[in-house]
Amino acid sequence: MIGVRKIAHASYDVPDLDRQLEYYTDIIGLTLSAKEKDTAYLSSTVDHHSIVLKKGSQAKCTRIGFQIGPDDDLNAFEKQTAGMNIKTTRKKDPEPTIADMVCFEDPKGTTMEVFKRPDLQHQKFQTKGVVPHKLGHVAFHCQDAQAVTKFYCDVLGFRVSDWMGDFFSFLRCGVDHHTINLIGTGSNRHFHTAFELRDWAHLQTACDYLSINGYKMLWGPGRHGIGHNLFAYHQSPAGLITELFAELDQMKDEALGYFDPRPWHRDKPQRPKVWAKDPSAANLWGPMPPDEMMKL
Ligand SMILES: [Fe+2]
């Protein structure tokens, strides 16, 4: 099958576009690559946009863009998807630099945008703000984590990296441990959007920078058990949760079937598995997320 290889962008509706845009440029350190009337495109180097902000009545993640490989055939991908009884639509020139896109909805109502990237944009990294390496993953609350996980694996070619119990999945489409996470909590909505930082020193600098600019941590810093990434969560002005992370597990060789060994792993080797719903799966360093975070 043709599977997606990379998360390219995530699109959000936000009531106050200017405020969220200022957060993404001045605090997170992305580049404003284009602005139309009610839509802003933000990038971090090679792609024209990694984040799209659109004025809307309610803050929510509406669409996720995924790239297939340069040698994959988009027509064949659409046929493969339609063959699973999924209604697809085709869009020509829907967004800057994207000429052709196959769109369909996942079971929780988020639009999937699958395309081939024609031209790389070669922007510079910013010198102001957190300046992440890249958009790493987007996590969602959903009604049925099992069903949505099956959809991402069957339709988009994701692999399961880990489960927490039977209600929280971590899915990869490349080497990174997770690009999509799905937690079954009874409602379909955004949970958090995560950006990859260089290392622990970068995360510390980012936490200080956030603090100086009036942003307090919701949870962390800590180290997740599942994925083993360092993490720190805060809320963006629109109310959506942002995670900054580093040192996420990577599976560089699917045939070997284990994540690159790290000193903090308990399993040797660390393979995909079902983790118990245990505090160490969430934070090896101890503190659990505050109840309020799971309600946002
Ligand atoms: Fe995360």
XYZ file of C-alpha atoms and ligand atoms in Angstrom, residues 137 178 181 192 194 233 243, ligand 1:
8
model
C 3.050 15.415 16.313
C 4.787 9.156 17.204
C -1.564 10.126 19.250
C -1.997 19.023 21.943
C 4.011 19.265 19.650
C 3.363 21.673 28.020
C 4.064 20.623 23.816
Fe 2.859 14.746 22.853
